[in-house]
Coordinates of C-alpha atoms in Angstrom, one line a residue:
Chain A
M1 CA 32.3 18.0 19.4
L2 CA 36.1 17.7 19.4
F3 CA 38.1 19.3 16.7
S4 CA 40.2 17.0 14.5
A5 CA 42.8 18.6 12.2
S6 CA 42.6 15.7 9.8
A7 CA 38.9 15.6 9.4
T8 CA 37.3 15.4 6.0
P9 CA 35.9 18.7 4.7
L10 CA 33.9 20.0 7.5
M11 CA 31.3 21.5 5.2
S12 CA 29.9 18.0 4.6
S13 CA 29.7 17.1 8.3
F14 CA 27.7 20.2 9.2
F15 CA 25.9 21.3 6.1
P16 CA 23.8 19.0 3.9
P17 CA 25.2 19.1 0.4
P18 CA 23.2 21.7 -1.6
P19 CA 21.1 20.3 -4.4
K20 CA 22.0 23.3 -6.7
K21 CA 25.2 25.0 -7.8
P22 CA 27.5 21.9 -7.3
M23 CA 30.4 23.6 -9.1
R24 CA 30.5 26.5 -6.7
F25 CA 30.2 24.2 -3.7
S26 CA 33.0 21.9 -4.8
G27 CA 35.2 24.8 -5.4
A28 CA 34.8 25.8 -1.8
A29 CA 35.1 22.2 -0.6
I30 CA 38.5 21.9 -2.3
R31 CA 39.7 25.0 -0.5
S32 CA 38.4 23.5 2.8
S33 CA 40.2 20.2 2.3
S34 CA 43.6 21.8 1.9
A35 CA 42.6 24.0 4.8
S36 CA 42.0 21.0 7.0
N37 CA 45.7 20.3 6.9
F38 CA 46.4 23.7 8.4
D39 CA 46.5 23.4 12.1
L40 CA 44.1 26.1 13.0
K41 CA 43.9 25.0 16.6
T42 CA 47.5 25.7 17.3
Y43 CA 47.5 28.9 15.3
W44 CA 44.4 30.1 17.2
T45 CA 45.5 28.9 20.7
T46 CA 48.9 30.4 20.5
L47 CA 47.5 33.7 19.4
I48 CA 44.9 33.6 22.1
T49 CA 47.6 33.0 24.8
E50 CA 49.5 36.1 23.6
I51 CA 46.3 38.2 23.3
N52 CA 45.2 37.2 26.8
Q53 CA 48.5 38.2 28.2
K54 CA 48.4 41.6 26.5
L55 CA 44.9 42.2 27.6
D56 CA 45.9 41.4 31.2
E57 CA 48.6 44.0 30.9
A58 CA 46.3 46.5 29.2
I59 CA 43.8 46.7 32.1
P60 CA 45.8 46.9 35.4
V61 CA 43.7 47.4 38.5
K62 CA 44.0 51.0 39.6
S63 CA 42.1 53.0 42.2
P64 CA 39.1 53.0 42.4
T65 CA 39.4 49.2 42.1
G66 CA 35.7 48.4 41.5
I67 CA 35.5 49.6 37.9
Y68 CA 38.8 48.0 36.9
E69 CA 37.8 44.7 38.4
A70 CA 34.5 44.9 36.6
M71 CA 36.3 45.6 33.3
R72 CA 38.7 42.8 33.8
Y73 CA 35.9 40.4 34.7
S74 CA 34.4 40.7 31.3
V75 CA 37.5 41.2 29.1
L76 CA 39.5 38.4 30.6
A77 CA 36.6 35.9 30.8
Q78 CA 37.5 32.3 30.4
G79 CA 36.1 30.7 27.4
A80 CA 36.2 33.8 25.2
K81 CA 37.0 32.8 21.6
R82 CA 38.8 36.1 20.9
A83 CA 37.5 36.0 17.3
P84 CA 37.8 39.8 16.7
P85 CA 41.5 39.9 17.7
V86 CA 42.4 36.7 15.8
M87 CA 40.7 37.9 12.7
C88 CA 42.4 41.2 12.9
V89 CA 45.9 39.7 13.2
A90 CA 45.2 37.2 10.4
A91 CA 43.9 39.9 8.1
C92 CA 47.0 42.0 8.9
E93 CA 49.4 39.1 8.2
L94 CA 47.6 38.3 4.9
F95 CA 49.1 41.5 3.4
G96 CA 52.5 40.8 4.9
G97 CA 51.9 43.0 7.9
D98 CA 53.7 42.5 11.2
R99 CA 51.6 41.1 14.0
T100 CA 53.2 43.4 16.6
A101 CA 51.6 46.2 14.6
A102 CA 48.3 44.5 14.9
F103 CA 48.3 43.4 18.6
P104 CA 47.3 46.8 20.2
T105 CA 44.3 47.0 17.8
A106 CA 43.5 43.4 18.3
C107 CA 43.3 43.9 22.0
A108 CA 41.2 47.1 21.5
L109 CA 38.7 45.1 19.4
E110 CA 38.3 42.6 22.2
M111 CA 37.8 45.4 24.7
V112 CA 35.1 47.0 22.5
H113 CA 33.5 43.6 21.9
A114 CA 33.4 42.9 25.7
A115 CA 32.0 46.3 26.3
S116 CA 29.2 45.8 23.9
L117 CA 28.4 42.4 25.5
I118 CA 28.3 44.0 29.0
H119 CA 25.8 46.6 27.8
D120 CA 23.8 44.1 25.9
D121 CA 23.2 42.0 29.0
L122 CA 22.0 44.9 31.1
P123 CA 18.5 44.7 32.6
C124 CA 17.4 47.7 30.5
M125 CA 18.8 46.0 27.3
D126 CA 18.6 42.2 26.6
D127 CA 18.4 41.5 30.4
D128 CA 20.7 38.4 30.5
P129 CA 21.8 37.2 33.9
V130 CA 24.3 34.8 32.3
R131 CA 27.1 35.2 29.8
R132 CA 29.4 32.3 28.6
G133 CA 28.0 30.1 31.3
K134 CA 28.9 32.6 34.1
P135 CA 27.0 35.4 35.8
S136 CA 27.0 38.5 33.6
N137 CA 28.8 41.6 34.6
H138 CA 25.9 43.4 36.2
T139 CA 24.8 40.3 38.1
V140 CA 28.2 40.5 39.9
Y141 CA 28.9 44.2 40.0
G142 CA 25.5 45.8 39.8
A143 CA 24.0 47.6 36.8
N144 CA 25.6 51.0 37.5
M145 CA 29.1 49.6 37.7
A146 CA 28.6 47.4 34.7
L147 CA 27.3 50.3 32.7
L148 CA 30.4 52.3 33.7
A149 CA 32.8 49.4 33.0
G150 CA 31.4 49.2 29.5
D151 CA 31.7 53.0 29.0
A152 CA 35.3 52.9 30.3
L153 CA 36.4 50.1 27.9
F154 CA 35.7 52.2 24.8
P155 CA 38.1 55.0 25.6
L156 CA 40.6 52.5 27.0
A157 CA 40.5 50.6 23.7
F158 CA 41.3 53.7 21.7
Q159 CA 43.9 54.8 24.3
H160 CA 45.6 51.4 23.9
I161 CA 45.8 51.7 20.1
V162 CA 47.4 55.1 20.1
S163 CA 49.8 54.5 22.9
H164 CA 50.9 51.0 21.9
T165 CA 50.9 50.9 18.1
P166 CA 54.5 51.6 17.0
P167 CA 54.4 54.7 14.8
E168 CA 57.6 53.6 13.1
I169 CA 55.7 50.5 11.7
V170 CA 52.2 52.0 11.3
P171 CA 51.9 55.5 9.9
R172 CA 49.9 57.8 12.1
A173 CA 47.4 58.4 9.3
T174 CA 46.7 54.7 9.4
I175 CA 46.3 54.6 13.1
L176 CA 43.7 57.3 12.7
R177 CA 41.9 55.3 10.1
V178 CA 41.7 52.4 12.4
I179 CA 40.3 54.6 15.2
T180 CA 37.7 56.0 12.8
E181 CA 36.7 52.5 11.7
I182 CA 36.1 51.3 15.3
A183 CA 34.3 54.5 16.2
R184 CA 32.0 54.0 13.2
T185 CA 31.4 50.4 14.1
V186 CA 30.4 51.2 17.7
G187 CA 28.3 54.2 16.8
S188 CA 24.9 55.1 15.4
T189 CA 25.4 53.5 12.0
G190 CA 26.9 50.3 13.5
M191 CA 26.3 48.3 16.6
A192 CA 24.3 50.9 18.4
A193 CA 21.9 51.0 15.4
G194 CA 21.5 47.2 15.6
Q195 CA 20.8 47.2 19.3
Y196 CA 18.4 50.0 19.0
V197 CA 16.4 48.3 16.2
D198 CA 16.6 45.0 18.0
L199 CA 14.9 46.6 21.1
E200 CA 12.7 49.2 19.6
G201 CA 11.8 47.8 16.2
G202 CA 11.2 50.1 13.2
P203 CA 10.7 50.1 9.5
F204 CA 13.8 47.9 8.8
P205 CA 14.2 44.5 7.2
P206 CA 14.6 41.6 9.7
S207 CA 18.2 41.2 8.8
F208 CA 19.1 44.8 9.7
A209 CA 19.5 44.3 13.4
H210 CA 21.3 41.0 12.9
E211 CA 23.7 42.5 10.5
K212 CA 24.4 45.6 12.5
K213 CA 24.6 43.8 15.9
F214 CA 26.9 40.9 14.8
G215 CA 28.2 41.7 11.4
S216 CA 29.7 45.0 12.5
M217 CA 32.3 43.6 14.8
G218 CA 33.5 41.0 12.2
E219 CA 33.6 43.7 9.5
C220 CA 35.6 46.0 11.8
S221 CA 38.1 43.3 12.8
A222 CA 38.9 42.3 9.2
V223 CA 39.1 45.9 8.0
C224 CA 41.3 47.1 10.8
G225 CA 43.6 44.1 10.2
G226 CA 43.7 45.0 6.5
L227 CA 44.5 48.7 7.2
L228 CA 47.3 47.7 9.5
G229 CA 48.7 45.3 6.9
G230 CA 48.6 47.9 4.1
A231 CA 45.6 46.6 2.1
S232 CA 44.3 48.6 -0.8
D233 CA 40.8 50.2 -0.8
D234 CA 39.4 47.4 -3.0
E235 CA 40.9 44.8 -0.8
L236 CA 39.4 46.5 2.3
H237 CA 36.1 46.4 0.6
S238 CA 36.3 42.6 0.2
L239 CA 37.5 42.2 3.7
R240 CA 34.6 44.2 4.9
S241 CA 32.1 41.9 3.2
Y242 CA 34.0 38.9 4.4
G243 CA 34.1 40.1 8.0
R244 CA 30.5 41.0 8.0
A245 CA 29.4 37.6 6.7
V246 CA 31.6 35.8 9.3
G247 CA 30.3 37.9 12.1
M248 CA 26.7 37.1 11.2
L249 CA 27.6 33.4 10.6
Y250 CA 29.0 33.0 14.2
Q251 CA 25.7 34.4 15.5
V252 CA 23.5 32.2 13.4
V253 CA 25.5 29.1 14.4
D254 CA 25.2 30.1 18.1
A255 CA 21.5 30.7 17.9
D256 CA 19.5 27.6 17.0
G257 CA 19.8 24.5 14.8
S258 CA 16.6 25.2 12.8
E259 CA 16.3 24.6 9.1
S260 CA 16.4 28.3 8.3
A261 CA 19.4 28.9 10.5
L262 CA 21.3 26.1 8.7
E263 CA 20.4 27.6 5.3
M264 CA 21.4 31.0 6.4
A265 CA 24.7 29.6 7.8
Q266 CA 25.5 27.9 4.5
E267 CA 24.7 31.1 2.5
L268 CA 26.9 33.2 4.8
S269 CA 29.6 30.7 4.7
L270 CA 29.7 30.7 0.9
K271 CA 29.5 34.4 0.7
A272 CA 32.4 34.8 3.1
K273 CA 34.6 32.4 1.1
K274 CA 33.7 34.1 -2.2
E275 CA 35.0 37.4 -0.9
L276 CA 38.3 35.8 -0.1
Q277 CA 38.9 34.6 -3.6
V278 CA 40.5 37.9 -4.6
F279 CA 43.2 37.2 -2.2
D280 CA 44.4 34.0 -3.8
K281 CA 47.5 35.8 -5.1
Y282 CA 48.8 36.0 -1.5
G283 CA 49.2 32.3 -1.3
D284 CA 47.6 29.6 0.7
A285 CA 49.7 29.9 3.8
L286 CA 48.6 33.4 4.6
L287 CA 45.0 33.0 3.4
V288 CA 44.1 29.7 5.0
P289 CA 43.5 31.1 8.5
L290 CA 40.8 33.4 7.1
Y291 CA 39.2 30.5 5.2
T292 CA 39.2 28.1 8.1
F293 CA 37.7 30.8 10.3
V294 CA 34.6 30.4 8.3
D295 CA 34.5 26.6 8.5
Y296 CA 35.0 26.5 12.2
A297 CA 32.3 28.9 12.9
A298 CA 30.2 25.7 12.6
H299 CA 32.1 24.2 15.5
P300 CA 32.2 26.8 18.3
H301 CA 33.7 24.3 20.8
F302 CA 36.6 23.3 18.6
L303 CA 39.0 25.2 20.8
L304 CA 38.2 23.2 23.9
P305 CA 40.1 22.1 26.0
L306 CA 42.6 25.1 25.9
Chain B
M1 CA 36.0 73.1 15.1
P2 CA 35.4 69.3 15.0
A3 CA 37.2 69.0 18.3
A4 CA 35.0 71.6 19.8
G5 CA 31.9 69.7 18.6
A6 CA 33.4 66.5 19.9
V7 CA 33.9 67.8 23.5
E8 CA 30.3 69.1 23.5
M9 CA 29.1 65.7 22.5
I10 CA 31.2 64.0 25.2
H11 CA 29.7 66.5 27.7
A12 CA 26.2 65.8 26.6
S13 CA 26.7 62.0 26.7
S14 CA 28.1 62.3 30.2
L15 CA 25.1 64.2 31.4
I16 CA 22.7 61.6 29.8
L17 CA 24.7 59.0 31.7
D18 CA 24.7 60.8 35.0
D19 CA 20.9 61.2 34.9
L20 CA 20.1 57.6 34.3
P21 CA 18.1 55.8 37.0
C22 CA 21.0 53.5 38.0
M23 CA 23.3 56.6 38.4
D24 CA 22.1 59.9 39.9
N25 CA 18.5 59.2 38.9
D26 CA 17.7 62.7 37.8
S27 CA 14.4 63.3 36.0
L28 CA 15.2 66.9 35.3
R29 CA 18.0 68.5 33.3
R30 CA 18.4 72.1 32.2
G31 CA 14.8 72.7 33.2
K32 CA 13.5 69.9 31.0
P33 CA 12.8 66.1 31.4
S34 CA 16.1 64.2 31.1
N35 CA 16.9 62.0 28.2
H36 CA 15.8 58.7 29.6
I37 CA 12.5 60.1 30.7
V38 CA 11.8 61.0 27.1
F39 CA 13.4 58.2 25.2
G40 CA 13.7 55.3 27.7
E41 CA 16.7 54.0 29.4
S42 CA 17.9 51.6 26.7
T43 CA 17.8 54.3 24.0
S44 CA 19.6 56.7 26.3
L45 CA 22.3 54.2 27.0
L46 CA 22.8 53.7 23.3
A47 CA 22.8 57.4 22.7
V48 CA 25.7 57.8 25.2
Q49 CA 27.6 55.2 23.3
A50 CA 26.8 56.6 19.9
L51 CA 27.7 60.2 20.9
A52 CA 31.0 59.2 22.3
A53 CA 31.8 57.2 19.2
L54 CA 30.8 60.1 17.0
A55 CA 33.0 62.5 19.0
Q56 CA 35.9 60.1 18.5
K57 CA 35.2 60.0 14.8
M58 CA 35.0 63.7 14.4
V59 CA 38.4 64.2 16.0
S60 CA 40.1 61.3 14.2
T61 CA 38.9 62.5 10.8
S62 CA 40.2 66.1 11.3
L63 CA 41.6 66.9 7.9
E64 CA 43.3 70.2 8.3
V65 CA 45.6 69.2 11.1
P66 CA 48.8 67.1 10.8
S67 CA 48.3 63.5 11.8
K68 CA 50.8 63.7 14.6
R69 CA 48.7 66.4 16.3
V70 CA 45.4 64.6 15.6
V71 CA 46.8 61.4 17.3
Q72 CA 47.8 63.6 20.3
A73 CA 44.3 65.0 20.3
V74 CA 42.7 61.6 20.3
K75 CA 45.0 60.5 23.1
E76 CA 44.0 63.5 25.2
M77 CA 40.3 63.0 24.5
V78 CA 40.1 59.4 25.4
G79 CA 42.2 60.1 28.5
A80 CA 39.6 62.6 29.5
I81 CA 36.7 60.3 28.8
E82 CA 38.3 57.5 30.8
R83 CA 38.8 59.9 33.8
L84 CA 35.2 60.9 33.5
V85 CA 33.9 57.4 33.7
V86 CA 36.3 56.4 36.5
G87 CA 35.3 59.6 38.4
Q88 CA 31.7 58.6 38.2
A89 CA 32.6 55.1 39.5
A90 CA 34.5 56.6 42.4
D91 CA 31.6 58.9 43.1
L92 CA 29.2 56.0 43.3
A93 CA 31.6 54.1 45.5
G94 CA 32.0 57.0 47.9
E95 CA 28.3 58.0 48.3
G96 CA 27.2 58.0 51.9
M97 CA 30.7 57.5 53.3
S98 CA 31.8 59.8 56.1
Y99 CA 35.3 61.3 56.0
E100 CA 37.4 63.3 58.4
K101 CA 37.9 66.8 57.1
D102 CA 41.2 66.4 55.3
E103 CA 40.4 63.0 53.9
G104 CA 37.2 64.5 52.7
L105 CA 39.0 67.2 50.7
I106 CA 41.4 64.8 49.2
Y107 CA 38.6 62.5 48.1
L108 CA 36.7 65.4 46.7
E109 CA 39.6 66.6 44.7
F110 CA 40.1 63.1 43.3
I111 CA 36.4 63.0 42.3
H112 CA 36.5 66.3 40.6
D113 CA 39.9 65.8 39.0
H114 CA 38.1 62.9 37.4
K115 CA 34.5 64.0 37.1
T116 CA 34.4 67.7 36.5
T117 CA 37.8 69.0 35.3
P118 CA 38.7 66.6 32.5
L119 CA 36.3 68.0 30.0
V120 CA 37.1 71.6 30.7
Q121 CA 40.8 70.8 30.6
V122 CA 40.6 68.8 27.5
S123 CA 38.6 71.5 25.7
A124 CA 41.4 73.9 26.4
V125 CA 44.1 71.4 25.6
L126 CA 42.5 70.2 22.3
G127 CA 42.1 73.8 21.2
S128 CA 45.8 74.4 21.8
I129 CA 46.9 71.1 20.0
M130 CA 44.6 71.6 17.0
G131 CA 45.5 75.3 16.8
G132 CA 49.3 74.6 16.7
G133 CA 50.2 75.5 20.3
S134 CA 53.6 74.5 21.7
D135 CA 53.9 72.0 24.5
E136 CA 54.4 74.7 27.1
E137 CA 51.4 76.6 25.9
T138 CA 49.3 73.5 26.0
E139 CA 50.4 72.8 29.5
R140 CA 49.4 76.3 30.7
L141 CA 46.0 75.9 29.1
R142 CA 45.7 72.5 30.9
S143 CA 46.3 74.3 34.2
Y144 CA 43.8 76.9 33.3
G145 CA 41.3 74.3 32.5
K146 CA 41.9 72.5 35.7
C147 CA 41.4 75.7 37.7
I148 CA 38.1 76.7 36.1
G149 CA 36.8 73.1 36.1
L150 CA 37.3 72.8 39.8
M151 CA 36.0 76.3 40.3
Y152 CA 32.8 75.4 38.4
Q153 CA 32.2 72.5 40.8
V154 CA 32.9 74.5 43.9
V155 CA 30.4 77.2 42.8
D156 CA 27.9 74.5 41.8
D157 CA 28.1 73.0 45.3
V158 CA 27.7 76.3 47.0
L159 CA 24.7 77.1 44.8
D160 CA 23.0 73.8 45.5
A161 CA 23.2 74.4 49.2
N162 CA 21.5 77.8 48.8
K163 CA 19.1 77.9 45.9
S164 CA 15.8 76.4 44.7
S165 CA 15.2 74.0 41.8
E166 CA 13.7 76.6 39.7
E167 CA 16.6 79.0 39.9
L168 CA 19.1 76.2 39.2
G169 CA 17.3 74.4 36.4
K170 CA 18.0 71.1 38.0
T171 CA 16.9 69.4 41.2
A172 CA 18.3 71.3 44.1
G173 CA 19.2 70.0 47.6
K174 CA 19.9 66.6 46.0
D175 CA 23.5 66.7 47.3
L176 CA 22.3 67.2 50.8
M177 CA 19.7 64.4 50.5
S178 CA 22.1 61.9 49.0
R179 CA 24.7 62.7 51.6
K180 CA 27.2 63.1 48.8
L181 CA 30.5 64.9 49.7
T182 CA 30.5 68.5 48.6
Y183 CA 32.8 71.5 49.2
P184 CA 30.5 73.3 51.6
K185 CA 30.2 70.1 53.6
V186 CA 34.0 69.7 53.8
M187 CA 35.0 73.3 54.4
G188 CA 31.9 75.3 55.0
V189 CA 30.2 77.7 52.6
E190 CA 32.3 80.8 53.2
K191 CA 35.6 79.0 52.8
A192 CA 34.3 77.3 49.7
R193 CA 33.4 80.7 48.2
K194 CA 36.9 82.0 48.9
Y195 CA 38.4 78.8 47.4
A196 CA 36.5 79.5 44.2
E197 CA 37.9 83.0 44.1
M198 CA 41.4 81.8 44.6
L199 CA 41.0 79.4 41.7
N200 CA 39.9 82.2 39.5
K201 CA 43.0 84.2 40.3
E202 CA 45.2 81.1 39.5
A203 CA 43.3 80.6 36.2
Q204 CA 43.8 84.2 35.2
K205 CA 47.5 83.8 36.0
Q206 CA 47.9 81.0 33.5
L207 CA 46.4 83.1 30.8
Q208 CA 49.0 85.9 31.1
G209 CA 50.9 86.4 28.0
F210 CA 48.1 85.0 25.8
D211 CA 45.6 87.3 24.1
L212 CA 42.6 85.3 25.3
A213 CA 39.9 87.7 26.6
P214 CA 37.2 85.1 26.0
L215 CA 38.8 82.6 28.3
S216 CA 39.5 85.2 30.9
S217 CA 35.9 86.4 30.9
L218 CA 34.7 82.7 31.0
A219 CA 36.6 82.3 34.3
D220 CA 35.0 85.4 35.7
F221 CA 31.6 84.3 34.6
I222 CA 31.9 80.9 36.3
V223 CA 32.9 82.3 39.6
N224 CA 30.1 84.8 39.6
R225 CA 27.2 82.8 38.2
Q226 CA 23.9 82.2 39.9
N227 CA 22.7 79.0 38.2

């Protein structure tokens, strides 16, 4: 499905028009139609190019080479959408932040994301031999090296933030808040909880694992971007809900095309957009990337060919 | 105090990781079944991740210390964790390899500079940073940490060569069985013992001028321990 910048509102091409609440839907559709003039593809692809270069520089191959090669294999994988870093940068710029301030954190988010995928694919976890159409990390490097590669990416991500975020632009207290946010996302109340419940079950609602496993990264990316851009606590709260909904939306869209998946996708899509309404005051230009992020979750291949 | 808790968490998480089937495959730790035996491999893996994350959070949310120092502390801690993981990777890569005597020692020092000493070093360093030590004081504690970390490993290797599982609290003779490089293998048991004593002297030297009896006795304890 090729992306076309001048397409009519995407909502109608993907989601059947809802029978109820037409007012709310048309409000979002109006936003989408102005958004469709925004060239998200160029915005996203130029950002991706810059992020890829920074990631390449962030993980040089040192001795012992094995682990660094394993890390690079997953982080620099072709076909990665770089959603966490792009969302982080977009959220930072929404508040007038400088993207140079956001890049180290954006890279760190991608490293953490890659690490969680490496671990997810391991035989003792989801046991996936393939990732993004290629052999998963442990298939190439072995389970022990893949495990270590994932474990090394977490500290490297934090290291990258503290050593590359310019303290003259971002106050140290803010850098620490970003670190804390990522640590919380990765830990026992975030992604780890989601993976645990996914594997072991427990007295939790079905959405719990889904929310923790996929919502967490989106939430984290948006909030970190907001922190770096100087968002207020209330604004961070909205970003959090927005990011969580988008994270979950991407997963639902990736999963299957069932009726319930479509319904859930629509619900999440509307929820995400609703959270963005408080940011109207910042103007369309800065807000549009975050809106169209939601629309194009429905078209995971829109970036091809890069 | 949060930093102290954090390094213990990192230590625990590294031990859980080390014991996993795809790593050293140890079913016994401190005289009890290791983490993955009790909870399963996948839960243990997640516990490693969660502990490291919690340690990170504990340090980064330290309230009583100026931000500049906390950022420095975070940097030191993640540097240590990275070295730990890289050390484990190097260890895996080197298992079963044979080395000429000198190369063996160089390789061993690399492994332990990455596997054993980082945590001990960073414990001392973090204490200094959080406590308001000067850069020079922090560096001396870094050297102290390096000495006792290395010393710990040398003594560990010597004990493994000599004692039984019961006395050690973990599976003995494993190093011999796995053909892993150890200090006794590279330099002989007697020389290894002497090396440990020399490291202790060096560690004590670094502490001169500080009023740090606990650290001094710690060094002595390590060199004389039996398990």
